[in-house]
């Protein structure tokens, strides 16, 4: 369904269109559908590639518009051969270029060289971390149809989680909004700004979806800015540790009652942490935050 020029102009100005809220109208002028043709490496025959496959995903334009940046998931463009982008309300597909890919955080940045693509796009601001039970809106192009789809849910958990694409453990937000294949890379909206990127769901559960939070997104963006558009990744502490839940170990280490932490078993010599820590130390705080005996810490106080 193509919107009339008048409705397109109203949406670009942040005015509600056809019963849509101003926030949704703005998001619809930013969200895009991504068509990727990919060919994975053939590890048994490394001189050739596997057969090409196709997939679809979602992306969105981020502020400022002059930077011409589109964010999506890394797994949506991994091993890409060609990437096409289609705006909401348009049938035309534009050729896109992959600028950077962060496989461990499952974020990729794209751009489109055609000036016509950016004529009526509205960028979205990335800001904030939602609280528990706050309502969020997921916008994307999941399976089950060709047009845009909007679902709503609440934030049910903020925790470290395993990112299935990069096999790393980073901060993630669990929501009960429907996130299906094709939603990957879509913006998660709270008010008039983006609070996350939809990227995976738990297939063995019901209505358990996960989004990449703003701190992880900002790290990706700042990393690119700091290193001239090159993604270098997330740092590691460079130590191995074990929990101190055993009372006998705590007594041997002469730990006073009430003090918690983890026992350092090994430090990597090439990491900066080896200059301050050594095997046998007890790490009690990190950046001023108390570490529990099982290695966990309180992310933030409930209010």
mmCIF file with all atom_site columns, C-alpha atoms in Angstrom, residues 3-91:
data_model
loop_
_atom_site.group_PDB
_atom_site.id
_atom_site.type_symbol
_atom_site.label_atom_id
_atom_site.label_alt_id
_atom_site.label_comp_id
_atom_site.label_asym_id
_atom_site.label_entity_id
_atom_site.label_seq_id
_atom_site.pdbx_PDB_ins_code
_atom_site.Cartn_x
_atom_site.Cartn_y
_atom_site.Cartn_z
_atom_site.occupancy
_atom_site.B_iso_or_equiv
_atom_site.pdbx_formal_charge
_atom_site.auth_seq_id
_atom_site.auth_comp_id
_atom_site.auth_asym_id
_atom_site.auth_atom_id
_atom_site.pdbx_PDB_model_num
ATOM 1  C CA . UNK A 1 3  ? 0.995  6.407   0.875  1.00 0.00 ? 3  UNK A CA 1
ATOM 2  C CA . UNK A 1 4  ? -0.070 9.601   -0.862 1.00 0.00 ? 4  UNK A CA 1
ATOM 3  C CA . UNK A 1 5  ? 2.454  12.472  -1.146 1.00 0.00 ? 5  UNK A CA 1
ATOM 4  C CA . UNK A 1 6  ? 0.447  14.434  1.421  1.00 0.00 ? 6  UNK A CA 1
ATOM 5  C CA . UNK A 1 7  ? 0.563  11.598  3.948  1.00 0.00 ? 7  UNK A CA 1
ATOM 6  C CA . UNK A 1 8  ? 4.278  11.086  3.301  1.00 0.00 ? 8  UNK A CA 1
ATOM 7  C CA . UNK A 1 9  ? 4.930  14.782  3.995  1.00 0.00 ? 9  UNK A CA 1
ATOM 8  C CA . UNK A 1 10 ? 2.851  14.671  7.186  1.00 0.00 ? 10 UNK A CA 1
ATOM 9  C CA . UNK A 1 11 ? 4.739  11.614  8.426  1.00 0.00 ? 11 UNK A CA 1
ATOM 10 C CA . UNK A 1 12 ? 8.109  13.237  7.745  1.00 0.00 ? 12 UNK A CA 1
ATOM 11 C CA . UNK A 1 13 ? 7.008  16.204  9.854  1.00 0.00 ? 13 UNK A CA 1
ATOM 12 C CA . UNK A 1 14 ? 6.136  13.922  12.784 1.00 0.00 ? 14 UNK A CA 1
ATOM 13 C CA . UNK A 1 15 ? 2.353  14.248  12.371 1.00 0.00 ? 15 UNK A CA 1
ATOM 14 C CA . UNK A 1 16 ? 0.187  11.192  13.025 1.00 0.00 ? 16 UNK A CA 1
ATOM 15 C CA . UNK A 1 17 ? -0.991 9.628   9.754  1.00 0.00 ? 17 UNK A CA 1
ATOM 16 C CA . UNK A 1 18 ? -4.080 7.448   9.247  1.00 0.00 ? 18 UNK A CA 1
ATOM 17 C CA . UNK A 1 19 ? -4.610 7.008   12.982 1.00 0.00 ? 19 UNK A CA 1
ATOM 18 C CA . UNK A 1 20 ? -0.933 6.307   13.701 1.00 0.00 ? 20 UNK A CA 1
ATOM 19 C CA . UNK A 1 21 ? 0.725  7.902   16.694 1.00 0.00 ? 21 UNK A CA 1
ATOM 20 C CA . UNK A 1 22 ? 3.433  10.502  15.973 1.00 0.00 ? 22 UNK A CA 1
ATOM 21 C CA . UNK A 1 23 ? 6.051  8.058   17.282 1.00 0.00 ? 23 UNK A CA 1
ATOM 22 C CA . UNK A 1 24 ? 4.949  5.287   14.913 1.00 0.00 ? 24 UNK A CA 1
ATOM 23 C CA . UNK A 1 25 ? 4.638  7.702   11.982 1.00 0.00 ? 25 UNK A CA 1
ATOM 24 C CA . UNK A 1 26 ? 8.226  8.768   12.571 1.00 0.00 ? 26 UNK A CA 1
ATOM 25 C CA . UNK A 1 27 ? 9.438  5.182   12.867 1.00 0.00 ? 27 UNK A CA 1
ATOM 26 C CA . UNK A 1 28 ? 7.750  4.204   9.601  1.00 0.00 ? 28 UNK A CA 1
ATOM 27 C CA . UNK A 1 29 ? 9.760  6.902   7.820  1.00 0.00 ? 29 UNK A CA 1
ATOM 28 C CA . UNK A 1 30 ? 12.968 5.408   9.187  1.00 0.00 ? 30 UNK A CA 1
ATOM 29 C CA . UNK A 1 31 ? 12.468 1.649   8.984  1.00 0.00 ? 31 UNK A CA 1
ATOM 30 C CA . UNK A 1 32 ? 13.565 -0.268  5.869  1.00 0.00 ? 32 UNK A CA 1
ATOM 31 C CA . UNK A 1 33 ? 13.319 -3.843  4.661  1.00 0.00 ? 33 UNK A CA 1
ATOM 32 C CA . UNK A 1 34 ? 16.625 -5.499  3.799  1.00 0.00 ? 34 UNK A CA 1
ATOM 33 C CA . UNK A 1 35 ? 17.030 -8.158  1.109  1.00 0.00 ? 35 UNK A CA 1
ATOM 34 C CA . UNK A 1 36 ? 20.319 -10.045 1.356  1.00 0.00 ? 36 UNK A CA 1
ATOM 35 C CA . UNK A 1 37 ? 21.847 -12.562 -1.020 1.00 0.00 ? 37 UNK A CA 1
ATOM 36 C CA . UNK A 1 38 ? 24.573 -14.476 0.809  1.00 0.00 ? 38 UNK A CA 1
ATOM 37 C CA . UNK A 1 39 ? 27.042 -17.271 0.189  1.00 0.00 ? 39 UNK A CA 1
ATOM 38 C CA . UNK A 1 40 ? 28.648 -19.007 3.161  1.00 0.00 ? 40 UNK A CA 1
ATOM 39 C CA . UNK A 1 41 ? 32.199 -20.409 2.994  1.00 0.00 ? 41 UNK A CA 1
ATOM 40 C CA . UNK A 1 42 ? 32.513 -24.068 2.088  1.00 0.00 ? 42 UNK A CA 1
ATOM 41 C CA . UNK A 1 43 ? 34.887 -25.407 4.731  1.00 0.00 ? 43 UNK A CA 1
ATOM 42 C CA . UNK A 1 44 ? 35.108 -28.890 3.210  1.00 0.00 ? 44 UNK A CA 1
ATOM 43 C CA . UNK A 1 45 ? 35.980 -27.390 -0.206 1.00 0.00 ? 45 UNK A CA 1
ATOM 44 C CA . UNK A 1 46 ? 37.590 -24.040 0.639  1.00 0.00 ? 46 UNK A CA 1
ATOM 45 C CA . UNK A 1 47 ? 38.274 -23.172 -3.003 1.00 0.00 ? 47 UNK A CA 1
ATOM 46 C CA . UNK A 1 48 ? 34.579 -22.594 -3.551 1.00 0.00 ? 48 UNK A CA 1
ATOM 47 C CA . UNK A 1 49 ? 31.568 -21.070 -1.782 1.00 0.00 ? 49 UNK A CA 1
ATOM 48 C CA . UNK A 1 50 ? 28.334 -22.724 -0.750 1.00 0.00 ? 50 UNK A CA 1
ATOM 49 C CA . UNK A 1 51 ? 25.185 -22.221 -2.782 1.00 0.00 ? 51 UNK A CA 1
ATOM 50 C CA . UNK A 1 52 ? 23.738 -18.737 -2.534 1.00 0.00 ? 52 UNK A CA 1
ATOM 51 C CA . UNK A 1 53 ? 20.749 -18.199 -0.257 1.00 0.00 ? 53 UNK A CA 1
ATOM 52 C CA . UNK A 1 54 ? 18.456 -15.241 0.366  1.00 0.00 ? 54 UNK A CA 1
ATOM 53 C CA . UNK A 1 55 ? 16.980 -13.750 3.505  1.00 0.00 ? 55 UNK A CA 1
ATOM 54 C CA . UNK A 1 56 ? 15.140 -10.643 4.629  1.00 0.00 ? 56 UNK A CA 1
ATOM 55 C CA . UNK A 1 57 ? 15.625 -8.469  7.688  1.00 0.00 ? 57 UNK A CA 1
ATOM 56 C CA . UNK A 1 58 ? 14.867 -5.010  9.013  1.00 0.00 ? 58 UNK A CA 1
ATOM 57 C CA . UNK A 1 59 ? 16.960 -1.883  9.464  1.00 0.00 ? 59 UNK A CA 1
ATOM 58 C CA . UNK A 1 60 ? 16.466 1.757   10.419 1.00 0.00 ? 60 UNK A CA 1
ATOM 59 C CA . UNK A 1 61 ? 18.092 5.113   9.769  1.00 0.00 ? 61 UNK A CA 1
ATOM 60 C CA . UNK A 1 62 ? 19.857 6.722   12.720 1.00 0.00 ? 62 UNK A CA 1
ATOM 61 C CA . UNK A 1 63 ? 20.558 10.374  13.462 1.00 0.00 ? 63 UNK A CA 1
ATOM 62 C CA . UNK A 1 64 ? 22.017 12.549  12.154 1.00 0.00 ? 64 UNK A CA 1
ATOM 63 C CA . UNK A 1 65 ? 20.574 12.116  8.670  1.00 0.00 ? 65 UNK A CA 1
ATOM 64 C CA . UNK A 1 66 ? 23.674 13.702  7.114  1.00 0.00 ? 66 UNK A CA 1
ATOM 65 C CA . UNK A 1 67 ? 25.748 10.687  8.212  1.00 0.00 ? 67 UNK A CA 1
ATOM 66 C CA . UNK A 1 68 ? 23.585 8.383   6.034  1.00 0.00 ? 68 UNK A CA 1
ATOM 67 C CA . UNK A 1 69 ? 23.786 5.425   8.401  1.00 0.00 ? 69 UNK A CA 1
ATOM 68 C CA . UNK A 1 70 ? 21.469 2.432   8.662  1.00 0.00 ? 70 UNK A CA 1
ATOM 69 C CA . UNK A 1 71 ? 21.703 -0.087  11.503 1.00 0.00 ? 71 UNK A CA 1
ATOM 70 C CA . UNK A 1 72 ? 20.685 -3.726  11.306 1.00 0.00 ? 72 UNK A CA 1
ATOM 71 C CA . UNK A 1 73 ? 21.876 -7.084  12.649 1.00 0.00 ? 73 UNK A CA 1
ATOM 72 C CA . UNK A 1 74 ? 25.207 -8.573  11.652 1.00 0.00 ? 74 UNK A CA 1
ATOM 73 C CA . UNK A 1 75 ? 23.645 -11.961 10.960 1.00 0.00 ? 75 UNK A CA 1
ATOM 74 C CA . UNK A 1 76 ? 21.347 -10.282 8.414  1.00 0.00 ? 76 UNK A CA 1
ATOM 75 C CA . UNK A 1 77 ? 24.278 -9.349  6.176  1.00 0.00 ? 77 UNK A CA 1
ATOM 76 C CA . UNK A 1 78 ? 26.899 -11.952 7.106  1.00 0.00 ? 78 UNK A CA 1
ATOM 77 C CA . UNK A 1 79 ? 28.683 -13.391 4.037  1.00 0.00 ? 79 UNK A CA 1
ATOM 78 C CA . UNK A 1 80 ? 26.699 -11.016 1.850  1.00 0.00 ? 80 UNK A CA 1
ATOM 79 C CA . UNK A 1 81 ? 26.977 -11.058 -1.933 1.00 0.00 ? 81 UNK A CA 1
ATOM 80 C CA . UNK A 1 82 ? 24.409 -8.334  -2.564 1.00 0.00 ? 82 UNK A CA 1
ATOM 81 C CA . UNK A 1 83 ? 22.246 -6.200  -0.282 1.00 0.00 ? 83 UNK A CA 1
ATOM 82 C CA . UNK A 1 84 ? 19.117 -4.350  -1.378 1.00 0.00 ? 84 UNK A CA 1
ATOM 83 C CA . UNK A 1 85 ? 16.970 -2.001  0.699  1.00 0.00 ? 85 UNK A CA 1
ATOM 84 C CA . UNK A 1 86 ? 13.315 -1.037  0.324  1.00 0.00 ? 86 UNK A CA 1
ATOM 85 C CA . UNK A 1 87 ? 11.627 1.796   2.169  1.00 0.00 ? 87 UNK A CA 1
ATOM 86 C CA . UNK A 1 88 ? 8.238  1.405   3.784  1.00 0.00 ? 88 UNK A CA 1
ATOM 87 C CA . UNK A 1 89 ? 5.486  2.381   1.362  1.00 0.00 ? 89 UNK A CA 1
ATOM 88 C CA . UNK A 1 90 ? 7.709  1.996   -1.709 1.00 0.00 ? 90 UNK A CA 1
ATOM 89 C CA . UNK A 1 91 ? 8.340  -0.837  -4.152 1.00 0.00 ? 91 UNK A CA 1
#
